[in-house]
Short mmCIF file of C-alpha atoms and ligand atoms in Angstrom, two decimals:
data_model
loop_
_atom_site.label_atom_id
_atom_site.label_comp_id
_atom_site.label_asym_id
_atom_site.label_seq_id
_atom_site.Cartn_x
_atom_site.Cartn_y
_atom_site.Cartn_z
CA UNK A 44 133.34 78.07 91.10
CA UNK A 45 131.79 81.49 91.93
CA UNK A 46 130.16 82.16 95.01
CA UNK A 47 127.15 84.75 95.94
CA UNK A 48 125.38 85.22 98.90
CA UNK A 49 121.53 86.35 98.83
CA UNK A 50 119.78 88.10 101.80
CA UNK A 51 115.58 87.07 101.51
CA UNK A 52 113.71 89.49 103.88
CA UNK A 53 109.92 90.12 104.13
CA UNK A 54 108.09 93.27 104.87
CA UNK A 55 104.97 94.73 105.60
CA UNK A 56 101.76 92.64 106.74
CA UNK A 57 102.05 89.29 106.57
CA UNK A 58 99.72 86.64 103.91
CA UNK A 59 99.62 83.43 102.45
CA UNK A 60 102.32 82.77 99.22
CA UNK A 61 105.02 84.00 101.09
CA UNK A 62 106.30 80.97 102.26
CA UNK A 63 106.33 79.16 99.06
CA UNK A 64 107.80 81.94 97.35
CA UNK A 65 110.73 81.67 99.51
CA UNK A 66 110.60 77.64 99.53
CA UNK A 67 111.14 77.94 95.83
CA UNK A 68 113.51 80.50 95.52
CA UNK A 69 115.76 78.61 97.86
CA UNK A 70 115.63 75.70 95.65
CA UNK A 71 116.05 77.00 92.76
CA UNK A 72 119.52 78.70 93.83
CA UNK A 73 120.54 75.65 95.82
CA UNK A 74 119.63 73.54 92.86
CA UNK A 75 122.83 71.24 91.92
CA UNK A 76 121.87 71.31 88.40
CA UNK A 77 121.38 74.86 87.82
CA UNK A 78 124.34 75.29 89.63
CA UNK A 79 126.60 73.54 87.02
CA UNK A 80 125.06 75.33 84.15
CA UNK A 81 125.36 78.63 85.38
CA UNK A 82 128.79 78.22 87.25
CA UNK A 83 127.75 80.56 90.41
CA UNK A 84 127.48 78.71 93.86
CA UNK A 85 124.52 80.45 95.84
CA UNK A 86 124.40 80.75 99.59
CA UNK A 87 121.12 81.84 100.81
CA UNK A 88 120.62 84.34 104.37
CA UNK A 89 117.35 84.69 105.29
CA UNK A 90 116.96 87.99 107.44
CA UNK A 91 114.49 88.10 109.92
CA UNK A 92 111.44 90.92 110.68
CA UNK A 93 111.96 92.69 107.97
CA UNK A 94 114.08 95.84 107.50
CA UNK A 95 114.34 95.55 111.58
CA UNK A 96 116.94 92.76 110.63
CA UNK A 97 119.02 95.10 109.14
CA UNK A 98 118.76 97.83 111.46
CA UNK A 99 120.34 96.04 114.06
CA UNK A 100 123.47 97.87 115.32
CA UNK A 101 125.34 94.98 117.33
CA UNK A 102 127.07 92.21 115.73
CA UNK A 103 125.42 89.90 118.34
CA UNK A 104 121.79 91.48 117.44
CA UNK A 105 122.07 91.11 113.66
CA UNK A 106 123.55 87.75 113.93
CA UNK A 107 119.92 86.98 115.92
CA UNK A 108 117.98 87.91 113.04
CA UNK A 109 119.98 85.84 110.59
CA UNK A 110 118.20 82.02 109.60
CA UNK A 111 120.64 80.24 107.06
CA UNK A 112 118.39 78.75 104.61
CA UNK A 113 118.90 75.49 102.83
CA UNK A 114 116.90 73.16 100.86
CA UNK A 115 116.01 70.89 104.28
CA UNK A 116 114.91 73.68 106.11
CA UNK A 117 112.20 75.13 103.38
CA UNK A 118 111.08 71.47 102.80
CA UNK A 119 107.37 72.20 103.82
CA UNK A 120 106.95 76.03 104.10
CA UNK A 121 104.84 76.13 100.91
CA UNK A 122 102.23 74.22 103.15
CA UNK A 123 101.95 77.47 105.40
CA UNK A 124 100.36 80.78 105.87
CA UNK A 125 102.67 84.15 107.34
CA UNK A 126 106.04 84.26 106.83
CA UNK A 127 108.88 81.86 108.65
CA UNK A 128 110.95 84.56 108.71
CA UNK A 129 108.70 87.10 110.48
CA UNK A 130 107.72 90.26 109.38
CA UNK A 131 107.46 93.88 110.63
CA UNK A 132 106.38 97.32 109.44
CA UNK A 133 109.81 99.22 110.39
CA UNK A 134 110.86 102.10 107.53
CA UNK A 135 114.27 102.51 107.54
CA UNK A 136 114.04 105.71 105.81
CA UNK A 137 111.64 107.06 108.43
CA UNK A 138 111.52 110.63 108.12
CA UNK A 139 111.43 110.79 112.05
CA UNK A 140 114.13 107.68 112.72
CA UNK A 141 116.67 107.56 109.30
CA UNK A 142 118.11 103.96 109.51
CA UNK A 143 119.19 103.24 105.92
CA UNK A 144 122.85 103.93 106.51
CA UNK A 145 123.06 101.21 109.57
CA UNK A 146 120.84 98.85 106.21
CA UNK A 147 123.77 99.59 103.87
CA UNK A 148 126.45 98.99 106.45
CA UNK A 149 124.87 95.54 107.34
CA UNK A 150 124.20 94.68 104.08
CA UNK A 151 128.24 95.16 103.29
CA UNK A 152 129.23 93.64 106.37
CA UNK A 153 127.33 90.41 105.62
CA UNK A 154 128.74 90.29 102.23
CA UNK A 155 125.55 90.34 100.44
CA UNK A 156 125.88 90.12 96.25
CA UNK A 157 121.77 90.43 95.94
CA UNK A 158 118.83 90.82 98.29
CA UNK A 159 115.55 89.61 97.85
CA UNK A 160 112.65 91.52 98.84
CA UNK A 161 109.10 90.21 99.45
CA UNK A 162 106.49 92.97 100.45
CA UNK A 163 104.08 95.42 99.47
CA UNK A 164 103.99 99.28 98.05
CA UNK A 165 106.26 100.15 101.24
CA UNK A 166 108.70 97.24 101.10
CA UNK A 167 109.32 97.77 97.88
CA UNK A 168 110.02 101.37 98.60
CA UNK A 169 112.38 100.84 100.31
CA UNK A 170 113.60 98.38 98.24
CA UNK A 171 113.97 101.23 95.43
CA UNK A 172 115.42 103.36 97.44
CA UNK A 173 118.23 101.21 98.58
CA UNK A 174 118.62 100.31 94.91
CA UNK A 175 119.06 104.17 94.46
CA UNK A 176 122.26 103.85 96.99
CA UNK A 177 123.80 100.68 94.70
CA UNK A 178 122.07 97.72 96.70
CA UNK A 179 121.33 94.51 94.02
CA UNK A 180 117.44 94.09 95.16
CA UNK A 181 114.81 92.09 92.97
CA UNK A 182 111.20 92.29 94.47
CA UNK A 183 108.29 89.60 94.64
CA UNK A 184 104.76 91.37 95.43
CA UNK A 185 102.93 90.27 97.84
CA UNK A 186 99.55 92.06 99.60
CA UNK A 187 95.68 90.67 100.01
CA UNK A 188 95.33 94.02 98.60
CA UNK A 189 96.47 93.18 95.19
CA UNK A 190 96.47 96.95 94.88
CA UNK A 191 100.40 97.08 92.99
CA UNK A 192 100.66 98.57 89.97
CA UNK A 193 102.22 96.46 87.26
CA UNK A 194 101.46 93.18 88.36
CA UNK A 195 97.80 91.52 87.66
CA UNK A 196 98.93 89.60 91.32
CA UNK A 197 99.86 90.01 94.40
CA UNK A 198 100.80 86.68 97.12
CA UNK A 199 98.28 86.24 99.43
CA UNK A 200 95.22 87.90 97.47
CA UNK A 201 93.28 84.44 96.48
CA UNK A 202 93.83 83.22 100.01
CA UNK A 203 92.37 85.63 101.33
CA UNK A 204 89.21 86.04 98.74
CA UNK A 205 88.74 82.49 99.72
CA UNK A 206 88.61 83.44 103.65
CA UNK A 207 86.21 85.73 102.65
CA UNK A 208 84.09 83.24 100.40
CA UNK A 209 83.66 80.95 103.04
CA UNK A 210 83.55 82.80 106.01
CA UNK A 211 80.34 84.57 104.24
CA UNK A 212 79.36 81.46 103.47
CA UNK A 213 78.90 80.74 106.83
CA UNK A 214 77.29 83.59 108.00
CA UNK A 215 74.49 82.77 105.46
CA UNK A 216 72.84 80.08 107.56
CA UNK A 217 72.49 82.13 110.44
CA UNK A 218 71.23 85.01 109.07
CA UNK A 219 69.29 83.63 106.65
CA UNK A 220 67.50 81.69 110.00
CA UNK A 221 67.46 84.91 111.65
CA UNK A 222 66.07 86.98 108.75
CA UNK A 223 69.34 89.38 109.37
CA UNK A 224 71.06 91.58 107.43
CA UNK A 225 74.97 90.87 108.34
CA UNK A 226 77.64 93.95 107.11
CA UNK A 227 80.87 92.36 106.15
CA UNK A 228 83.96 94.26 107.07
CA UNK A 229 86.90 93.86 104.40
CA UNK A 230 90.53 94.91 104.90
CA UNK A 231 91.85 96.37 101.65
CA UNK A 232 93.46 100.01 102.50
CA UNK A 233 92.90 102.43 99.89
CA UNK A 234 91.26 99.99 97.52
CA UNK A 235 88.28 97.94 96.60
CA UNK A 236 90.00 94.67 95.10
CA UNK A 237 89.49 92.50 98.39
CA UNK A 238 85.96 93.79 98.97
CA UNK A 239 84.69 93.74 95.30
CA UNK A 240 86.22 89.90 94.06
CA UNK A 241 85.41 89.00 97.65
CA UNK A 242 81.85 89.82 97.38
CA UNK A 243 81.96 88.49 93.67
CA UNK A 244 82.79 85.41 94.93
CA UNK A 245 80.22 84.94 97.13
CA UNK A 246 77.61 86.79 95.62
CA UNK A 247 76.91 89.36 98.34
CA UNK A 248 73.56 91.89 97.76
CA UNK A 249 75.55 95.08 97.89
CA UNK A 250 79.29 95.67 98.08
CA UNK A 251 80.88 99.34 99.09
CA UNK A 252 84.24 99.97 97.73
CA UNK A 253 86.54 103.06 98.56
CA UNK A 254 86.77 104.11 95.13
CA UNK A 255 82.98 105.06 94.77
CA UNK A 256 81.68 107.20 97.75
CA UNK A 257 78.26 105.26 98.76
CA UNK A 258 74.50 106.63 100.88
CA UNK A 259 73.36 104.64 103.58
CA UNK A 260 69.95 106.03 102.52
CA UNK A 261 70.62 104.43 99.00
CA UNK A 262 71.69 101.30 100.60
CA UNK A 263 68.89 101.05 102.49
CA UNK A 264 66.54 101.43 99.67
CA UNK A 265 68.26 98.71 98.12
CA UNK A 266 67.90 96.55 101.13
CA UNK A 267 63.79 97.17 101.37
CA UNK A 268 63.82 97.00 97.46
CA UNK A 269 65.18 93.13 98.20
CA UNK A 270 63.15 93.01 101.38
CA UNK A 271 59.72 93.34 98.97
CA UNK A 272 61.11 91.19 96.11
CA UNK A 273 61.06 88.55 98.97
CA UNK A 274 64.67 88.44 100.46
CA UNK A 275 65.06 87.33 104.10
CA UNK A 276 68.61 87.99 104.66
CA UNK A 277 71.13 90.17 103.16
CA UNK A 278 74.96 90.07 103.22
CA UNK A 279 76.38 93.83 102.60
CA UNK A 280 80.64 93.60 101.71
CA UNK A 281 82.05 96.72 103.04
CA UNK A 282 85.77 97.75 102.66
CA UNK A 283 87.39 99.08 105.08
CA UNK A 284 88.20 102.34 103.11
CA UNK A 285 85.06 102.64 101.93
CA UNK A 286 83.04 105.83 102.93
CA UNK A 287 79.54 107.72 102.71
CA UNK A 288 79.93 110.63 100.68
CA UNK A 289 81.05 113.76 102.57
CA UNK A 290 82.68 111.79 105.19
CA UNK A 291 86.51 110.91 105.97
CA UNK A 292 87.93 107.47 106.15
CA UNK A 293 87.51 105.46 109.57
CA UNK A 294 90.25 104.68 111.77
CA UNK A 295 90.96 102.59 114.22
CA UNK A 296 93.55 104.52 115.68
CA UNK A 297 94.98 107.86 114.87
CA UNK A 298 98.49 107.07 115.62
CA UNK A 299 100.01 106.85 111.85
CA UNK A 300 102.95 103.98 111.37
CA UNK A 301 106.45 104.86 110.45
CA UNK A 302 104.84 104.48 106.38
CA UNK A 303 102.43 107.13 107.15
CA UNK A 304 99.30 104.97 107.19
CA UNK A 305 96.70 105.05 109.39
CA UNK A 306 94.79 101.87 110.11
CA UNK A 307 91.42 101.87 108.43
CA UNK A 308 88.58 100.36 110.26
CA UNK A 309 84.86 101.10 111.93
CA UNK A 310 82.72 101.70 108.93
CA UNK A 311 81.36 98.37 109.54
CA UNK A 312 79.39 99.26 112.45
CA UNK A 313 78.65 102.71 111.86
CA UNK A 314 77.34 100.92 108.29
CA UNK A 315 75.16 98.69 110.40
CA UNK A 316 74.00 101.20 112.83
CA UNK A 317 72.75 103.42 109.68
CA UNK A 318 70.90 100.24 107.72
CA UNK A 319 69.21 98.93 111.20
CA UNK A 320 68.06 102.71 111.92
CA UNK A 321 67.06 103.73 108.60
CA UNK A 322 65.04 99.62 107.72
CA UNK A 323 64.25 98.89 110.98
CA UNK A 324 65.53 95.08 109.88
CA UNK A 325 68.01 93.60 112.48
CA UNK A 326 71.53 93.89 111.19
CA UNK A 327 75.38 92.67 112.86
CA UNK A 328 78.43 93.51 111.87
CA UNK A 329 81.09 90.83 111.44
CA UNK A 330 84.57 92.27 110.99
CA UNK A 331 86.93 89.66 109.26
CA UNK A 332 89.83 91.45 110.30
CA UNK A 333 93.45 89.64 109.77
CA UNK A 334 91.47 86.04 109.49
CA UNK A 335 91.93 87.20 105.84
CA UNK A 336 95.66 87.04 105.82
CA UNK A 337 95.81 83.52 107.86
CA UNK A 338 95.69 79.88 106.53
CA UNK A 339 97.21 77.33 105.22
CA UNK A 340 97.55 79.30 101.30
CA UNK A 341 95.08 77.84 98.76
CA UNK A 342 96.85 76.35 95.87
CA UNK A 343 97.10 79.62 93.67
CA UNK A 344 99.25 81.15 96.04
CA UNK A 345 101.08 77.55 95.99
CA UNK A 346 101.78 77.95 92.53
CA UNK A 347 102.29 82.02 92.25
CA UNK A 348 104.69 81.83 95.14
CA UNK A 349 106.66 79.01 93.12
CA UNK A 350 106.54 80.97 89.95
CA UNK A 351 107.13 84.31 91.53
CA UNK A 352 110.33 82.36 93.83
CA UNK A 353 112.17 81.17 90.92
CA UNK A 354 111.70 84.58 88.49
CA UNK A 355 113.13 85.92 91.46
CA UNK A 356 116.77 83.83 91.50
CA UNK A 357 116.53 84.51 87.42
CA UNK A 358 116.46 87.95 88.04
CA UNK A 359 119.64 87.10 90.43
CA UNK A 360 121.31 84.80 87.93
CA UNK A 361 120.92 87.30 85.59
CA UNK A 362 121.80 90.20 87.16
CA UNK A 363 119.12 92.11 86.43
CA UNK A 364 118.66 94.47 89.62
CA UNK A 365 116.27 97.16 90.77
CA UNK A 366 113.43 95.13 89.24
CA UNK A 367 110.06 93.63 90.32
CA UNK A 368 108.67 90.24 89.11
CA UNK A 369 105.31 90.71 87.80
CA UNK A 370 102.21 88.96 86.50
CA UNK A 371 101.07 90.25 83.69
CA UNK A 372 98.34 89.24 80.81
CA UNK A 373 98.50 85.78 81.62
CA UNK A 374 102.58 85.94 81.92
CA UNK A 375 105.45 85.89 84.86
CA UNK A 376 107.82 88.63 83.36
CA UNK A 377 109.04 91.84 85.20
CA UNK A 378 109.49 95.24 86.24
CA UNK A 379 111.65 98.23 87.36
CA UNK A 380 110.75 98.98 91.12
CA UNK A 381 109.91 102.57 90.22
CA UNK A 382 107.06 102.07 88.26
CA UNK A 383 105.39 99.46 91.15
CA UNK A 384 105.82 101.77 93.65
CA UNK A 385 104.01 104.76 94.76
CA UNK A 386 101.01 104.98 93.37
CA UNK A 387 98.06 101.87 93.73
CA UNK A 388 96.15 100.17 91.26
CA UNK A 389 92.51 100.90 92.05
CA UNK A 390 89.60 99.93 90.93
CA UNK A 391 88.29 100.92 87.50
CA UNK A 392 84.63 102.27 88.81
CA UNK A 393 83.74 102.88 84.98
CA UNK A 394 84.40 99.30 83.92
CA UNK A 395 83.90 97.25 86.97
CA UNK A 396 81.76 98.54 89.49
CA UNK A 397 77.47 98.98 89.00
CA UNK A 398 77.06 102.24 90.77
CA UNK A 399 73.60 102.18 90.55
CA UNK A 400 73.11 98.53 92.44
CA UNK A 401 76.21 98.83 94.44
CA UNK A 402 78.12 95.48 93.13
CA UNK A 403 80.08 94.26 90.90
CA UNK A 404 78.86 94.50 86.41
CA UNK A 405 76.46 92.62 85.43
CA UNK A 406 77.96 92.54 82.09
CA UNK A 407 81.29 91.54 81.31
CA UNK A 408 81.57 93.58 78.27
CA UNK A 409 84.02 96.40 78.74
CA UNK A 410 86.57 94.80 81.21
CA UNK A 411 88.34 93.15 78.37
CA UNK A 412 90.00 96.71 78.06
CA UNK A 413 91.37 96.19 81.63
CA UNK A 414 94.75 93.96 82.86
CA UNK A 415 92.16 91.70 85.02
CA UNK A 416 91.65 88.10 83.77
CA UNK A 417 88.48 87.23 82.33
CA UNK A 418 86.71 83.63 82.78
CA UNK A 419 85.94 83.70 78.84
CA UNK A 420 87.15 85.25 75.96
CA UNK A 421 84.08 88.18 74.94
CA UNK A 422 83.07 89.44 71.22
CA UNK A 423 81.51 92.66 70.95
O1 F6P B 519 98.16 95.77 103.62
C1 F6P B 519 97.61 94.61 104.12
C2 F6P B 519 96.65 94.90 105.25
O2 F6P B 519 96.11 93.68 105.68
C3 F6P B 519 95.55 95.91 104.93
O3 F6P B 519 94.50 95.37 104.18
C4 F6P B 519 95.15 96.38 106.30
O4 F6P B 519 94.59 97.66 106.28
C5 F6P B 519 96.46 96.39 107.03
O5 F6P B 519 97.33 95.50 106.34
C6 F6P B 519 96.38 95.97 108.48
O6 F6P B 519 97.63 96.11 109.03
P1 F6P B 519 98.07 95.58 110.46
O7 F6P B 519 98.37 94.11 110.32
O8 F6P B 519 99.30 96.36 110.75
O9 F6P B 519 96.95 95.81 111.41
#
């Protein structure tokens, strides 16, 4: 019988889904029966912290970042948040640091026929790339940004809306006790997804979103506009990239990683600072930082990771490289890596976004023409 080895790595910041995705890709090309039909005996290498892996330039050092994977060992991972195999943010094609020849070297010295590749916009970059120098890589997207192109889902996303449902949730006694308005710091990069489904979900008063510049003078009237319609709290979603018009981004620190981001942060407070100032009403700031990419993953990301994990091996089995697997109008199906990466999927203002409350539509008319599912089927 034929034999393959495939190399599993993940990249990028870590979320729920992973782990399943990689429990049931491991099954699935361990799986005796599937085996038989297809006449290829799969060997599977988990690599470990990402691209550092295969970086290393020491036998003894790569051999550390190697985790043999069988069907014993993944037994319970779909039960667990982050990643067993550890993660990192190291570019290998760092313009300052180029690395990708030491990848390619590895990769041939430890004989691997396909590599797997969970991760983001710059995992999957790299990814391409190394599919540009002959590698045999199939992505699985995973971000609680959902912001690929492509795909309708990311791993990790629903985990995280639900950290953000209930952490609100809890927030609601105490401000609602206090009479306090509490600003909600979302992570999310470049885009609103996390922010504005977040806030959805727990039907927050206002919700700021990086693709619509916002005034803290228009928030504020908001919040006394609720204030005299007999409110006594308020809970305000902000995204992390979200800005007042005629201002730059907030950062948490100016140091950019070897991707070339910067790491988006702060308008929280300066967002709180502005609405206590401007109402005079007592208002926090509660930042829910990377609590949004921890926990146990809720059963979406259970089943996604499955689904995603198994597309993946097909992909293998079939030999159908340099591609993505994608969820798309209700379906699992696929992708070339090219047209994933590079640019983000943001949020369509026009169709999903109320500009003049600051929230989500109040109708649901109009987003049928978008790739997000709906909860019911709409007639105009
Ligand atoms: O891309 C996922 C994400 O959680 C973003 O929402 C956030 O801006 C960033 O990663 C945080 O990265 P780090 O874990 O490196 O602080």
């Amino acid at each position: 019988m034929k034999k393959s080895r495939v190399g599993i790595l993940t990249g990028g910041g870590d979320c729920a889904g992973i782990n399943p995705a990689m429990k049931w890709l491991v099954k699935t090309a361990l799986d005796e029966r599937v085996k038989r039909e297809r006449g290829t005996q799969y060997e599977v290498l988990g690599i470990r912290d990402g691209w550092q892996g295969l970086m290393q330039t020491e036998p003894k050092a790569t051999e550390e970042h190697l985790m043999p994977l069988n069907q014993e060992t993944v037994r319970t991972w779909d039960r667990y948040g982050g990643t067993m195999l550890g993660t990192s943010r190291t570019n290998p094609y760092d313009p300052k640091n180029v690395q990708s020849k030491v990848v390619l070297t590895n990769i041939e010295t430890l004989g691997l026929d396909a590599l797997i590749v969970i991760g983001g916009d710059d995992t999957l970059g790299v990814a391409h790339k190394l599919a540009r120098e002959g590698v045999n890589v199939v992505g699985i997207p995973k971000t609680i940004d959902k912001d690929l192109r492509e795909t309708d889902y990311t791993l990790g996303f629903e985990t995280a809306l639900d950290v953000i449902t209930q952490e609100v949730d809890r927030l609601r006694t105490t401000a609602g006790s206090h009479k306090r308005i509490f600003v909600v710091e979302t992570m999310g990069r470049e885009t609103g997804w996390l922010a504005l489904e977040g806030g959805e979900s727990n039907g927050a008063y206002i919700i700021l979103i990086p693709e619509h510049d916002f005034s803290i003078e228009k928030v504020n009237e908001l919040v006394l506009e609720g204030r005299r319609a007999g409110t006594r709290y308020d809970i305000i979603i902000v995204a992390e990239g979200a800005k007042p018009a005629g201002s730059t981004q907030f950062t948490r620190e100016q140091r950019a990683d070897s991707f070339g981001h910067k790491a988006l942060g702060g308008i929280g407070e300066v967002l709180a600072d502005g609405i206590q100032k401007g109402t005079k009403l007592e208002t926090r700031c509660v930042l829910l930082s990377h609590l949004q990419r921890g926990g146990a993953p809720c059963a979406y990301d259970r089943r996604m990771g499955r689904y995603f994990g198994i597309a993946a091996m097909d992909l293998v089995m079939m030999k159908d490289f340099g591609k993505v697997v994608c969820y798309k109008n209700g379906r699992i199906t696929e992708c070339p890596l090219e047209k994933v990466i590079g640019k983000l999927k943001y949020v369509d203002v026009k169709t999903m976004y109320d500009v003049e409350r600051y929230n989500g539509r109040r109708t649901i008319l109009g987003r049928e023409e978008q790739d997000v599912p709906r909860p019911w089927p709409i007639k105009r």
